[in-house]
Short mmCIF file of C-alpha atoms in Angstrom, two decimals:
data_model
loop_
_atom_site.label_atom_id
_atom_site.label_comp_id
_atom_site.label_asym_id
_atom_site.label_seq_id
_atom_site.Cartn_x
_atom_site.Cartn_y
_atom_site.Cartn_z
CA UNK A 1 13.11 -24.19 -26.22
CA UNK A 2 12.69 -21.34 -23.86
CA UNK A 3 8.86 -21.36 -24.86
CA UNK A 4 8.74 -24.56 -23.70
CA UNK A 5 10.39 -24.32 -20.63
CA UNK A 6 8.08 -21.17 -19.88
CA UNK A 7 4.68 -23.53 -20.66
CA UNK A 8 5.84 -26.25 -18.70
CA UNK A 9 7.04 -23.84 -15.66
CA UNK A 10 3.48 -21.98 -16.02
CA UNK A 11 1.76 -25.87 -16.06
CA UNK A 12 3.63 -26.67 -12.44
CA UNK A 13 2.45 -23.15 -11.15
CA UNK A 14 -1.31 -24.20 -11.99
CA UNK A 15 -0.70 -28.09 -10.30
CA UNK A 16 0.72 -26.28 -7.49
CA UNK A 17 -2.06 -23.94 -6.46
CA UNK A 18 -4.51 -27.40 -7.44
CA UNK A 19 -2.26 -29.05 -4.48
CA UNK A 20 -3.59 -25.26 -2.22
CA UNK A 21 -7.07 -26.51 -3.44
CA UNK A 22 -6.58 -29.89 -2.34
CA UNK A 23 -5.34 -29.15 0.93
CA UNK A 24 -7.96 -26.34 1.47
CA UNK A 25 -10.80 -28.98 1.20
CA UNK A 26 -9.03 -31.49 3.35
CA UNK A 27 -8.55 -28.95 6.09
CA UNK A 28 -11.88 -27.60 5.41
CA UNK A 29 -13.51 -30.94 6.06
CA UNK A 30 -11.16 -31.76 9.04
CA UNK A 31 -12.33 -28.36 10.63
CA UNK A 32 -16.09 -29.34 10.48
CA UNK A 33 -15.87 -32.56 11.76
CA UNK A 34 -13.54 -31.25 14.78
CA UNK A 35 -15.68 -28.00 15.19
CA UNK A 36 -18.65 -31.23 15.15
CA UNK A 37 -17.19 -33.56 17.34
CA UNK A 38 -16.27 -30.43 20.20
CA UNK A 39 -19.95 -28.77 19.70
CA UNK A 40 -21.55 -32.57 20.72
CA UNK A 41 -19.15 -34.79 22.38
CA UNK A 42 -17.73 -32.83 25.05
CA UNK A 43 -18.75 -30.83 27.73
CA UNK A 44 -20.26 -27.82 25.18
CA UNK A 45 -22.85 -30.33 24.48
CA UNK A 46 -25.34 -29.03 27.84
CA UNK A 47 -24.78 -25.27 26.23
CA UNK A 48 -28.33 -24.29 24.81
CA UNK A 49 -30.97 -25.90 23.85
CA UNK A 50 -30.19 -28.27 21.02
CA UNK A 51 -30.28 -31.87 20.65
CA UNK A 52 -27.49 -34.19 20.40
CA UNK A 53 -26.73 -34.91 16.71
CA UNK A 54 -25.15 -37.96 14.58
CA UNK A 55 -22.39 -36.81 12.80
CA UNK A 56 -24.57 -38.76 9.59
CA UNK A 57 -27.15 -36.19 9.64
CA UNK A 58 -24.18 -33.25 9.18
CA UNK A 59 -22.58 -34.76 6.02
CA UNK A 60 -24.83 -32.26 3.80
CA UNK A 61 -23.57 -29.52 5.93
CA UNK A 62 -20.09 -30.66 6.20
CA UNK A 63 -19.79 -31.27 2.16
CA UNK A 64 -21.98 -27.93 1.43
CA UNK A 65 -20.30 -25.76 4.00
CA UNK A 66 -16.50 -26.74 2.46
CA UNK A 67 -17.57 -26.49 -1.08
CA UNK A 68 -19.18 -22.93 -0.50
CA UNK A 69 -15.81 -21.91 1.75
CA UNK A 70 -13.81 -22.88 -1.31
CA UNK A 71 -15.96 -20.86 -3.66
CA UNK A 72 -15.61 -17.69 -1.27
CA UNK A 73 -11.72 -17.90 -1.15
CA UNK A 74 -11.77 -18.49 -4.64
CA UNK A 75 -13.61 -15.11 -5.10
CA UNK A 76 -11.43 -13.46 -2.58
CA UNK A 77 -8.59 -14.33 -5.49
CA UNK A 78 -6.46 -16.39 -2.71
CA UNK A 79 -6.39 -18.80 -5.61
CA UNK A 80 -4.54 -16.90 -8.31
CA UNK A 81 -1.52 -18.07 -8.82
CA UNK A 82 0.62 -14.69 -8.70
CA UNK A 83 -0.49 -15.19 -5.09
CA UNK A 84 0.64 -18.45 -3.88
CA UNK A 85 3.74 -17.26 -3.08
CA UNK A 86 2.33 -14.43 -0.23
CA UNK A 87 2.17 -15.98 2.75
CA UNK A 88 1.11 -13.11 4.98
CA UNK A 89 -1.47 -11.54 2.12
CA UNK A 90 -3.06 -15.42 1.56
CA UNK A 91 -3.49 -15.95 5.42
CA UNK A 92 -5.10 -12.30 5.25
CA UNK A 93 -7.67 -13.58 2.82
CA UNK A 94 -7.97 -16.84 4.86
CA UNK A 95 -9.42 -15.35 7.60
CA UNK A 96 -11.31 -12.69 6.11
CA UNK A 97 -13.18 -14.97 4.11
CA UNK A 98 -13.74 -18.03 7.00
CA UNK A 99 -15.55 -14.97 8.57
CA UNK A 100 -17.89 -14.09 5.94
CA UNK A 101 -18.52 -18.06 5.10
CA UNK A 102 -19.18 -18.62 8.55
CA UNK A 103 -22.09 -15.34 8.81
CA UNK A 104 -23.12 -16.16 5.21
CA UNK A 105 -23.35 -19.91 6.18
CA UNK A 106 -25.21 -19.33 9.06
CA UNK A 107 -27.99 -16.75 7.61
CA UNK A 108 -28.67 -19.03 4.61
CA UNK A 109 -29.69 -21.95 7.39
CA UNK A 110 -31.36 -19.77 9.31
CA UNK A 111 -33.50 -18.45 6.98
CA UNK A 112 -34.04 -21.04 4.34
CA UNK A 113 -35.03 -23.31 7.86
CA UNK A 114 -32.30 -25.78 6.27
CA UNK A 115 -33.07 -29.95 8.00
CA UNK A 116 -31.48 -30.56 10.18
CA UNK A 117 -31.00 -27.50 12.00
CA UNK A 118 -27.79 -26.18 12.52
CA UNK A 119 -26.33 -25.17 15.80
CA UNK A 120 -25.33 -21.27 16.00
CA UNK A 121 -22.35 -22.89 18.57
CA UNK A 122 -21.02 -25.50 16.00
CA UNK A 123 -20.79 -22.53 13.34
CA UNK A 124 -18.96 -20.52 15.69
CA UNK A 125 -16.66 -23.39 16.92
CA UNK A 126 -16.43 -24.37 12.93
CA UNK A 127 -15.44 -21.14 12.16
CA UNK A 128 -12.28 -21.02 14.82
CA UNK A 129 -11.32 -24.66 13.95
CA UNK A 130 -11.04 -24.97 10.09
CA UNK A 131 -9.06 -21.03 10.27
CA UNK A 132 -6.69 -22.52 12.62
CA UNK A 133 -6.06 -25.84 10.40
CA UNK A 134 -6.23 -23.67 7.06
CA UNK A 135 -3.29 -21.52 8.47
CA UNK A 136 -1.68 -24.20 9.61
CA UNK A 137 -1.62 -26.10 6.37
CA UNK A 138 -0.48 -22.90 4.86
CA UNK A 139 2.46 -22.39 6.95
CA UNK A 140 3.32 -25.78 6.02
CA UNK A 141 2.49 -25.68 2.17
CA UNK A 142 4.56 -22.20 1.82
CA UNK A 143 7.72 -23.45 3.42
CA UNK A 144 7.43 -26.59 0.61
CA UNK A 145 7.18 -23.43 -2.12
CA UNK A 146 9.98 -21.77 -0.93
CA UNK A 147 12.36 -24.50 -1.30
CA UNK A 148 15.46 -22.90 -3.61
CA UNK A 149 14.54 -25.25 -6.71
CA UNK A 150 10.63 -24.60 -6.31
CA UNK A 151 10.94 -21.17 -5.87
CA UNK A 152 13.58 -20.88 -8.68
CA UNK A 153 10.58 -22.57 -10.79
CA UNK A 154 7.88 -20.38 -9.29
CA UNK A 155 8.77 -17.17 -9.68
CA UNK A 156 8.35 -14.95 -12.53
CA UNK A 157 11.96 -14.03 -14.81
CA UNK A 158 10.86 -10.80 -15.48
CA UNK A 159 12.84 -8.37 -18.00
CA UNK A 160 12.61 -4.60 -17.43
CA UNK A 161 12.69 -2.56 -20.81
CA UNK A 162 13.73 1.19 -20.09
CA UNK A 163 14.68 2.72 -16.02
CA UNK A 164 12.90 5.40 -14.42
CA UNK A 165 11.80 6.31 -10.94
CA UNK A 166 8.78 3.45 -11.28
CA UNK A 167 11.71 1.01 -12.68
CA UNK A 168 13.79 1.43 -9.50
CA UNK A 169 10.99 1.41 -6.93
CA UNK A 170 9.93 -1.68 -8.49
CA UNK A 171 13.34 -3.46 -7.84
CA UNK A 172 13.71 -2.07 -4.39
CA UNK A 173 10.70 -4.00 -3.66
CA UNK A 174 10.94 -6.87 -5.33
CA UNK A 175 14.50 -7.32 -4.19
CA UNK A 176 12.87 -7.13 -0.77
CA UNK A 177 10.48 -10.22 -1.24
CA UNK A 178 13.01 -12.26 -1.22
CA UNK A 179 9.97 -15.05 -2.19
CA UNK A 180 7.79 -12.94 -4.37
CA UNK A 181 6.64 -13.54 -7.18
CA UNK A 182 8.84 -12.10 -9.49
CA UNK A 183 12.35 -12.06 -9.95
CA UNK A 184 13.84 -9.45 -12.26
CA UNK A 185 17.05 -10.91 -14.35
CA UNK A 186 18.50 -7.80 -16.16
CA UNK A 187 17.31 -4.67 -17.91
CA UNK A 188 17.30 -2.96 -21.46
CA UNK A 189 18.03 0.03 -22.68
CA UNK A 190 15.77 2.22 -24.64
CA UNK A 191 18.34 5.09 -25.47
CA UNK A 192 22.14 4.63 -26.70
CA UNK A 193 22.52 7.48 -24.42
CA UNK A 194 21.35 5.75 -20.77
CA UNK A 195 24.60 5.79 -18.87
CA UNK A 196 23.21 5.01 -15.78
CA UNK A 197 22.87 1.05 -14.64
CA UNK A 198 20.55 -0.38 -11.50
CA UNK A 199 22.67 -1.36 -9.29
CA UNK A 200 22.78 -4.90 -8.98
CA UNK A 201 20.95 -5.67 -12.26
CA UNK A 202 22.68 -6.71 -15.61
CA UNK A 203 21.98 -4.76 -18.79
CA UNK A 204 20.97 -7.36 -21.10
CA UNK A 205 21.13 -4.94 -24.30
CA UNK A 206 19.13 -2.22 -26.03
CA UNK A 207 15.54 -2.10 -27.14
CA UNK A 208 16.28 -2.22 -30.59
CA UNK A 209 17.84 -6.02 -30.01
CA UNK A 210 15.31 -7.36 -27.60
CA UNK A 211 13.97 -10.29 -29.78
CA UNK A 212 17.71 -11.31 -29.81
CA UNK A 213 17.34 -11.25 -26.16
CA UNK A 214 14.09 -12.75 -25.51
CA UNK A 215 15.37 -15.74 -26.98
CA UNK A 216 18.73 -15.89 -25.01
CA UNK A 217 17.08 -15.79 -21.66
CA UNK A 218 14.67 -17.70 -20.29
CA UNK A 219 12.07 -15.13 -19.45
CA UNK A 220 8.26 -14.98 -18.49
CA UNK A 221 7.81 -11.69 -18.62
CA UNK A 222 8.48 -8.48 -19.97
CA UNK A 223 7.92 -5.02 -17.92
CA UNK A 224 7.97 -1.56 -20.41
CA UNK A 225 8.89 1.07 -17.93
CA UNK A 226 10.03 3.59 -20.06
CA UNK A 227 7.31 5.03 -22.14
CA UNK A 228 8.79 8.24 -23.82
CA UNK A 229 9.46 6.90 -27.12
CA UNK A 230 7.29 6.72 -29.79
CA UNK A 231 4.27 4.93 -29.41
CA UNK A 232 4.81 2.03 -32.18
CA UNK A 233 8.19 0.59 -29.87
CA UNK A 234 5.14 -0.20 -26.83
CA UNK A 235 3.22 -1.87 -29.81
CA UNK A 236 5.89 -3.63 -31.02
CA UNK A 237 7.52 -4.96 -27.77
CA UNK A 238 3.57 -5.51 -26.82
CA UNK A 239 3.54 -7.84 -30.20
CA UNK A 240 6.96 -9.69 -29.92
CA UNK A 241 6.01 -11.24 -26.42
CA UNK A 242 2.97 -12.36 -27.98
CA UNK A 243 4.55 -14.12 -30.55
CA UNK A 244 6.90 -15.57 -27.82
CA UNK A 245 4.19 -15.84 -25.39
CA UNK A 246 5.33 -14.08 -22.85
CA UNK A 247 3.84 -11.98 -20.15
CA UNK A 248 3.71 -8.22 -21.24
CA UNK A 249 3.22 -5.51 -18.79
CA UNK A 250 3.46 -1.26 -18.70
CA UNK A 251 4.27 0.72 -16.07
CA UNK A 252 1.41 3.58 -16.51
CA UNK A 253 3.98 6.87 -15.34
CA UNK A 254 1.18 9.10 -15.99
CA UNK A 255 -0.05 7.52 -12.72
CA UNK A 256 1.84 8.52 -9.91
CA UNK A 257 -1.29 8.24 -7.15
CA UNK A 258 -3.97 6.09 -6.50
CA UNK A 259 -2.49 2.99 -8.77
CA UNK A 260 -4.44 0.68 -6.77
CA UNK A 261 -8.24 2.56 -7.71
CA UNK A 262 -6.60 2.17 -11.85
CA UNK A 263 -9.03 0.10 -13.68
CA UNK A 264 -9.21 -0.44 -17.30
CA UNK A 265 -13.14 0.08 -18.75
CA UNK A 266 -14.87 0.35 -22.09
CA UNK A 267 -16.50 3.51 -22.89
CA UNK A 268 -18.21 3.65 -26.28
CA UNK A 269 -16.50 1.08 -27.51
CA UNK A 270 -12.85 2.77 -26.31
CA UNK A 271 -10.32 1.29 -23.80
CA UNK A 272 -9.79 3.90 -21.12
CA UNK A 273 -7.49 3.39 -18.15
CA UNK A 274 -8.18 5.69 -15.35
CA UNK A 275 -8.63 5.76 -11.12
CA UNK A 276 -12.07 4.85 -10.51
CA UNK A 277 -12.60 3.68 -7.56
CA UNK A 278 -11.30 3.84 -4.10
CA UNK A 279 -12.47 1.65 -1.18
CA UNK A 280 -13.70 5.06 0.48
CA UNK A 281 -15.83 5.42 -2.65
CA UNK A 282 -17.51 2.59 -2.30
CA UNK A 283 -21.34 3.63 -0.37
CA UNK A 284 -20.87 0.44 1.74
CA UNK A 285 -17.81 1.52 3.37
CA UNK A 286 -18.20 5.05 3.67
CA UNK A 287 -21.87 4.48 5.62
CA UNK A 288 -20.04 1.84 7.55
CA UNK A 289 -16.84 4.26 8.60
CA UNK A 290 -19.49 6.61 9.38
CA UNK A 291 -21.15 4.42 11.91
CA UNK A 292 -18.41 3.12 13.47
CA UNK A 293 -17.28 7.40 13.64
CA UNK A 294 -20.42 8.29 15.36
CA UNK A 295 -20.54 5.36 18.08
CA UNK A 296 -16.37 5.70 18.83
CA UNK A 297 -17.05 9.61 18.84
CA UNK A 298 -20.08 8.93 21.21
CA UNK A 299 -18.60 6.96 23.82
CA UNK A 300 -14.67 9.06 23.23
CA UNK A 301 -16.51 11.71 24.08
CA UNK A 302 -18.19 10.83 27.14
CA UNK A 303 -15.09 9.60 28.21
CA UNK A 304 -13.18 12.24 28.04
CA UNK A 305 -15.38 15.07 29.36
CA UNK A 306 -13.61 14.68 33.06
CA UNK A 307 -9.94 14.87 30.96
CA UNK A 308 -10.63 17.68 29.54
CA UNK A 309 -12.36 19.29 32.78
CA UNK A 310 -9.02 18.75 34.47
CA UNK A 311 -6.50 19.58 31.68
CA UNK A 312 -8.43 22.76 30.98
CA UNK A 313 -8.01 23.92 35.13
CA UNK A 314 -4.73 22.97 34.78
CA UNK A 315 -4.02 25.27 31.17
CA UNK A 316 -6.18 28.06 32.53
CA UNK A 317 -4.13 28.07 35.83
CA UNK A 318 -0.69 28.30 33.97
CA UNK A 319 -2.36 31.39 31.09
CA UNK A 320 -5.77 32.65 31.99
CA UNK A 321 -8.08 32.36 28.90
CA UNK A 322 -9.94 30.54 26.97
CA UNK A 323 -9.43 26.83 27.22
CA UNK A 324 -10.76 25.20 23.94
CA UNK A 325 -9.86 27.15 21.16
CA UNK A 326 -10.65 26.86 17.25
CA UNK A 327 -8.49 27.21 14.23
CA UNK A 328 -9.39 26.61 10.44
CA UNK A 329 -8.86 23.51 8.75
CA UNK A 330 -9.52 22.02 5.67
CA UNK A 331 -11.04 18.82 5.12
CA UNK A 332 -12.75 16.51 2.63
CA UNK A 333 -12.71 17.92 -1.32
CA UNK A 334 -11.34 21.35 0.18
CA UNK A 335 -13.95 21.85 2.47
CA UNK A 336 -13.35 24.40 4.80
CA UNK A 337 -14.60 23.86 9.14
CA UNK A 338 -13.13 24.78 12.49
CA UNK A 339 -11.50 22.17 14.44
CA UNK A 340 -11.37 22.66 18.22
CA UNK A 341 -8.67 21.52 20.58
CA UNK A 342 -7.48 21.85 24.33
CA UNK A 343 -5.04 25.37 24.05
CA UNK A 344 -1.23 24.21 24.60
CA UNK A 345 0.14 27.35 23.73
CA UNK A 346 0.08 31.28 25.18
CA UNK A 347 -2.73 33.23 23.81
CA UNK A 348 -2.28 34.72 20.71
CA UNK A 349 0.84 32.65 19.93
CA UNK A 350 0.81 33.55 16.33
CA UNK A 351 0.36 37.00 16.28
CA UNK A 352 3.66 38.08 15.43
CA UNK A 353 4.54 34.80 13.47
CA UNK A 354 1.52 34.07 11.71
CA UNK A 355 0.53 30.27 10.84
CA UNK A 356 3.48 27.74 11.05
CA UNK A 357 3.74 24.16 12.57
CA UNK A 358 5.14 24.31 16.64
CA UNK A 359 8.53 22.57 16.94
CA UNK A 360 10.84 21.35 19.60
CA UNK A 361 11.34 23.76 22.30
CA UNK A 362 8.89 25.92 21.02
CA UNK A 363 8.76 29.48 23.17
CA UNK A 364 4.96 29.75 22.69
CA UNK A 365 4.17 26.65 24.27
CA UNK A 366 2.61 26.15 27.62
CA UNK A 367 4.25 23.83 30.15
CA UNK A 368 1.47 21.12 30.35
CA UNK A 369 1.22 21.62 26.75
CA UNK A 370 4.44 19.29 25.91
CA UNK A 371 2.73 16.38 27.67
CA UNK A 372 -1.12 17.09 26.19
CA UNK A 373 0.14 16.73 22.63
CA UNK A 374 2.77 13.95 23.47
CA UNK A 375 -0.40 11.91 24.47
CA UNK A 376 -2.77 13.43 22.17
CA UNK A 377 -4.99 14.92 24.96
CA UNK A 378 -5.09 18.34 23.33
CA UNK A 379 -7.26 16.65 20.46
CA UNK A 380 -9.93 14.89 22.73
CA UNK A 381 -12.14 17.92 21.52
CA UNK A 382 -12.15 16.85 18.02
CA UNK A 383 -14.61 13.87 19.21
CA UNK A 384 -17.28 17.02 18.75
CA UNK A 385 -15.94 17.33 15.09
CA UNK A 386 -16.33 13.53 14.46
CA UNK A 387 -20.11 13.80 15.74
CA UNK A 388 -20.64 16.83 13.53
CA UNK A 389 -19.33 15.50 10.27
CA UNK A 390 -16.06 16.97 9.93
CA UNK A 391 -14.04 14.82 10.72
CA UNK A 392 -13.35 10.25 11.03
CA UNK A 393 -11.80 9.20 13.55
CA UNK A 394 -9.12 7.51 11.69
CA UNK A 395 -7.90 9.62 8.17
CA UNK A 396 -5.24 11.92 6.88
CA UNK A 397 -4.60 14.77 9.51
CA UNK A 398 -6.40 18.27 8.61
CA UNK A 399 -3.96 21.31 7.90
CA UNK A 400 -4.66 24.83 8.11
CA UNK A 401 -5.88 26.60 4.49
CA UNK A 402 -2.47 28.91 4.96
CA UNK A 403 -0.16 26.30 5.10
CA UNK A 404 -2.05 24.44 2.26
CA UNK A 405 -2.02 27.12 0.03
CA UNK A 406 2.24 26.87 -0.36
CA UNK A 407 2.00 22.82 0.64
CA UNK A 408 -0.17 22.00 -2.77
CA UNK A 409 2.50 23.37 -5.56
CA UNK A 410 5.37 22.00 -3.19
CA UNK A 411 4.56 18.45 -2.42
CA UNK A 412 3.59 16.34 -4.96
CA UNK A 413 0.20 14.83 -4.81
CA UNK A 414 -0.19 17.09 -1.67
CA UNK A 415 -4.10 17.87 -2.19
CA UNK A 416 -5.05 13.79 -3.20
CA UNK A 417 -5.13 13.37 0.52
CA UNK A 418 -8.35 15.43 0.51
CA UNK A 419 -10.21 11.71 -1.16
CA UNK A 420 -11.40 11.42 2.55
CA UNK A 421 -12.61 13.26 5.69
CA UNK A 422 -9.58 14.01 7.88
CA UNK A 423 -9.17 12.39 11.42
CA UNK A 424 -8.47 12.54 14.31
CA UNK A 425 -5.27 10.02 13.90
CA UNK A 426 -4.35 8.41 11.03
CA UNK A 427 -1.88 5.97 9.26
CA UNK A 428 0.99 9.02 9.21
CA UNK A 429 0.97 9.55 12.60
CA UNK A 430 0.89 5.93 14.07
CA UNK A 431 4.10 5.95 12.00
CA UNK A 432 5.54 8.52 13.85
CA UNK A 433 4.88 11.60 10.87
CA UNK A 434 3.60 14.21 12.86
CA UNK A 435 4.54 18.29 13.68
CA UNK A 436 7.83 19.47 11.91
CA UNK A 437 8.71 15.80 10.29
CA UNK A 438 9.20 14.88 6.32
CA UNK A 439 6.22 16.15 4.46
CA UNK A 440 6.52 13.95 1.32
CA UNK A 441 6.60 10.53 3.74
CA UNK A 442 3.32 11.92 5.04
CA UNK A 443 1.69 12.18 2.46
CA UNK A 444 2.62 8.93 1.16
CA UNK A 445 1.81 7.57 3.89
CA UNK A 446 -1.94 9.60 3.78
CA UNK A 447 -2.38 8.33 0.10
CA UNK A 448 -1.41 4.53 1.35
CA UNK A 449 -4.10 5.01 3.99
CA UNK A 450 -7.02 5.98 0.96
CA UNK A 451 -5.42 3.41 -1.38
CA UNK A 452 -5.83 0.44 1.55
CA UNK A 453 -8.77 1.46 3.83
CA UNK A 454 -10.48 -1.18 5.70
CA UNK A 455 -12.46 -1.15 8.79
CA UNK A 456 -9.98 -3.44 10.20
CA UNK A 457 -7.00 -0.66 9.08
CA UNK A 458 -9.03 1.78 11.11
CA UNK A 459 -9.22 -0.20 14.26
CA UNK A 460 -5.33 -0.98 14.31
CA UNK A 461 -4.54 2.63 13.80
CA UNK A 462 -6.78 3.46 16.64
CA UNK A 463 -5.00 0.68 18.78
CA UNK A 464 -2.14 1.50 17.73
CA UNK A 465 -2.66 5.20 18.24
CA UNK A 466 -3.02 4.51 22.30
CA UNK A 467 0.61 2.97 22.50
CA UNK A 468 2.57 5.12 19.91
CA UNK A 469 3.24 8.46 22.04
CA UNK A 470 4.05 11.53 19.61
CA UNK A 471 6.97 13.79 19.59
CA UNK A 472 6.11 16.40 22.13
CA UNK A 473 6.03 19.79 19.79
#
């Protein structure tokens, strides 16, 4: 019975994201013949050079340019049906791939001299028009999904087997997605000895009874957190919700950084799961970040030359001395190179202290220097770093070798920050994790960063980076 029930409930997942196809092509369609009818049939029409078209000689166009938008959402996964319940990560997708259909769309016209021509202005307007109606439909299609008995049918009933660290940070955020999709119904045991329950979730038994209670609940799938014990229980749970064809899944704890870069691959023959990639990794992105770092460096840096002629009076009025100072850092894979910033403190402020972080009401601070580093002016200087290579101008803040040296058997995963070239801001301190705040939320916060880059990431940090003021230490 409960095999049943899970087969039919996985056959209304798949008719459900055929209804997302459905609607995709309609609004597809809809946005090329509005995108059509604004390009020649209002007052755009006198823009450019390009004769007034029948909306007869755009039906290739029309049927090619949906079918190909399909097939590039479909291979941005916004099809898979774990998805269909993620609003905010499908309408992500959405637009990310109307963009590239609309470029990609455009080229292969251009150059393949497709009849009739296409206007560059009806690919543009097409490109605005079918987002809007594709996140328009969406909004409407996920509040039909999230309608109690849907959802209820939707989601995954997921079973956690074993609790650890991974077990609990799991529930905290699927109790949080209050529409995800999963839903976790209880736990088991894998020791007589476990004494400690989630809070909130039902222990449904012990490992040793968990065919018993496969078949008394109606679950999908089955999550092995716990993966001390010997290695035949994994094979064996792995083999039971085969037989009852259900989902099986295993929390890798060796893992504890990175998860997202874990892929499994075949090397002589031999399953091997490992990190192997991270989006920084990929030559693409890293040229791409490097670009965008010399051009923003560039013009930051021409831009600021009067700033720092003025704050740099001002600091040498208040303690005579040298004005832009450098101190060690460490950057990419441990690289060593001298960052240089706009002095805030007294000269020689560590001389009797040696290296530490400044804090609130710091005695070796410089008036004007409370207000340089609550606005960040005190690292305009760093542009020069960005130029040279050094630095991004978005990535995990640099530290100073001295501090690293205790920071690394402290912190956990302390060093993995290292994946990338430090910047100038970064994900951490748009947060509001800067100066003498919780180390370990940094660098989770620095790892999240690595794990999630895109150039899109990098320019909200850097907007966000102008309206997020840091705590003046």
């Amino acid at each position: 019975m409960e095999a049943r029930t899970n087969r039919h409930r996985r056959a209304n997942i798949h008719l459900w994201v055929l209804l997302a196809i459905i609607g995709d092509v309609m609004m597809g369609l809809s946005g090329s013949i509005l995108a059509f009818w604004l390009r020649f049939n209002t007052a755009l029409k006198g823009v450019g050079h390009f004769s007034v078209q029948e909306i007869g000689q755009y039906d290739g166009h029309l049927i090619l340019g949906t079918l190909s938008l399909i097939g590039v959402l479909a291979w941005l996964d916004v099809y898979e049906h774990s998805k269909i319940l993620q609003f905010r990560w499908v309408s992500r997708r959405i637009i990310k791939g109307c963009l590239l259909w609309t470029l990609g769309f455009l080229a292969v016209a251009l150059a393949f001299r497709i009849e009739p021509p296409i206007s560059r202005i009806y690919m543009a307007i097409n490109g605005v028009t079918t987002v809007a109606l594709l996140l328009l439909w969406r909004r409407f299609y996920d509040a039909m999904l999230r309608h109690p008995q849907r959802l209820e049918a939707l989601q995954q009933r997921t079973i956690i087997v074993g609790w650890t660290e991974d077990a609990e940070e799991l529930q905290h955020v699927l109790d949080a997605q209050s529409a995800g999709a999963y839903r976790v119904t209880g736990w088991v045991a894998t020791s007589r000895e476990m004494a400690v329950q989630p809070t909130g979730l039902t222990c449904l038994g012990h490992a040793d009874d968990l065919e018993g209670i496969l078949h008394g609940n109606d679950a999908d799938l089955v999550i092995l957190a716990d993966l001390s014990g010997p290695r035949e229980r994994a094979l064996e749970i792995a083999n039971l919700c085969e037989r009852e064809m259900m989902g099986f899944k295993i929390i890798p704890a060796c893992f504890r950084i990175f998860v997202s870069g874990l892929q499994l691959e075949t090397v002589a023959g031999t399953p091997m799961l490992g990190v192997s990639r991270l989006p920084l990794d990929n030559s693409i992105n890293f040229f791409l970040k490097r670009f965008i770092d010399i051009v923003g460096a560039s013009v930051g840096l021409a831009i600021s030359l009067p700033i720092m002629a003025i704050f740099g009076a001002i600091v040498y009025l208040e303690s005579p001395g040298a004005i832009v100072y450098r101190q060690r850092r460490t950057g990419i894979v441990g690289r060593s190179f001298d960052i240089f910033k706009i002095r805030s403190m007294k000269l020689n402020a560590e001389e009797g202290t040696g290296a530490k972080w400044c804090t609130v009401a710091d005695p070796r601070r410089l008036r004007i220097g409370a207000f340089m580093r609550k606005w960040n002016i005190d690292e305009v200087p760093q542009f020069w770093n960005v130029l040279r290579g050094d630095m991004s101008l978005v990535g995990p803040r640099p530290e100073r070798p001295e501090l690293i040296a205790n920071f690394k058997h402290q912190i956990p995963h302390y060093n993995a920050r290292h994946h990338a070239l430090p910047g100038m801001t970064g994900w951490a301190q748009v947060k509001g994790l800067r100066g003498d705040t919780d180390l370990t939320q940094r660098i989770r916060a620095d790892i999240w960063y690595l794990e999630n880059w895109s150039l899109l990431l990098d320019i909200q940090i850097m907007f966000l980076t102008f309206f997020k003021r840091a705590n003046a230490y």
